[in-house]
XYZ file of C-alpha atoms in Angstrom:
110
model
C 124.021 91.805 90.479
C 124.462 88.244 91.893
C 124.317 88.643 95.283
C 120.671 90.068 94.298
C 120.037 87.695 92.119
C 121.042 85.116 95.140
C 119.029 86.663 97.360
C 115.811 86.521 95.263
C 116.109 82.454 94.305
C 116.165 82.647 98.435
C 113.774 84.366 99.193
C 110.698 84.539 96.705
C 109.446 81.079 97.044
C 106.153 79.803 98.845
C 106.648 79.468 102.084
C 109.439 82.187 102.435
C 107.157 85.120 101.054
C 105.849 85.928 104.466
C 104.825 89.783 105.769
C 107.933 91.922 105.886
C 110.217 88.532 103.799
C 107.644 89.698 100.921
C 108.779 93.508 101.238
C 111.962 91.874 100.937
C 111.626 90.271 98.058
C 109.949 92.999 96.623
C 112.870 95.297 96.800
C 115.144 92.679 95.462
C 112.932 93.042 92.086
C 112.974 96.013 92.483
C 116.652 96.108 92.518
C 117.112 93.983 89.695
C 116.009 96.097 86.524
C 118.283 99.164 87.537
C 120.385 97.126 86.210
C 121.828 97.405 82.968
C 122.006 95.380 79.455
C 124.695 93.263 80.484
C 122.929 92.198 83.983
C 120.017 90.894 80.741
C 121.849 87.389 81.081
C 121.634 86.450 84.237
C 118.678 88.817 86.204
C 115.662 88.254 82.325
C 115.913 84.321 82.864
C 115.152 84.324 86.729
C 112.978 86.938 87.217
C 110.953 85.154 84.761
C 111.111 81.753 87.137
C 109.909 83.175 90.261
C 106.877 84.725 88.889
C 106.046 81.787 86.984
C 106.804 80.083 90.056
C 104.748 82.793 92.350
C 101.700 82.490 89.687
C 100.645 79.097 91.417
C 100.106 80.920 94.976
C 98.464 84.084 93.884
C 96.425 85.474 96.529
C 100.225 85.679 98.216
C 102.360 87.022 95.371
C 100.656 90.551 94.210
C 103.380 92.201 95.459
C 105.928 90.283 94.261
C 104.800 89.687 91.641
C 104.103 93.419 90.173
C 107.846 94.269 90.923
C 108.646 91.361 88.804
C 106.845 92.529 86.009
C 108.190 95.969 86.351
C 111.650 94.711 86.683
C 110.951 92.357 83.733
C 109.800 96.137 81.327
C 113.108 97.993 82.511
C 115.388 95.275 81.862
C 113.228 95.910 77.696
C 114.893 90.788 77.695
C 112.823 90.412 74.132
C 112.422 87.012 75.600
C 109.945 88.627 78.652
C 107.574 89.894 76.110
C 106.154 86.384 76.460
C 105.731 86.106 80.039
C 104.626 89.951 80.221
C 101.650 89.512 77.949
C 99.900 86.390 79.547
C 100.186 88.148 82.571
C 97.994 90.688 80.660
C 95.658 87.639 81.124
C 95.488 87.260 84.501
C 91.893 88.397 86.765
C 93.928 90.516 89.072
C 93.909 93.750 87.758
C 97.074 95.201 89.592
C 99.222 91.959 87.941
C 97.630 93.210 83.922
C 98.641 96.819 84.848
C 102.195 95.725 85.832
C 102.169 93.534 82.645
C 100.604 96.530 80.785
C 103.355 98.455 81.874
C 106.682 96.359 81.589
C 105.557 96.404 77.801
C 105.210 99.332 77.688
C 108.316 100.332 78.780
C 110.083 97.356 76.421
C 109.406 99.737 73.926
C 107.880 96.700 71.413
C 105.518 97.514 69.261
C 103.615 94.516 68.316
């Protein structure tokens, strides 16, 4: 997981998120969501950080942000709920949908 986290940190930025690079970022973010509970302390803060950074470049980061929200949901860490709740308000219906699905996967009752 540490290697994947380092790759996401390096590749998920506006200047690198072009063409095939975005597909690689999507794959890395998705893989991070497959980690177990022991990897949450490393991956959840990174995924939240990258989601927020990429949110500033809406049109160029949709697939990556959707993958990140999906991974946050799979990891089920309550610390990611504020990010996913905020994403529900996104004007992009795919982002809002991914947030709703992610929240559902966490099992949060609120």
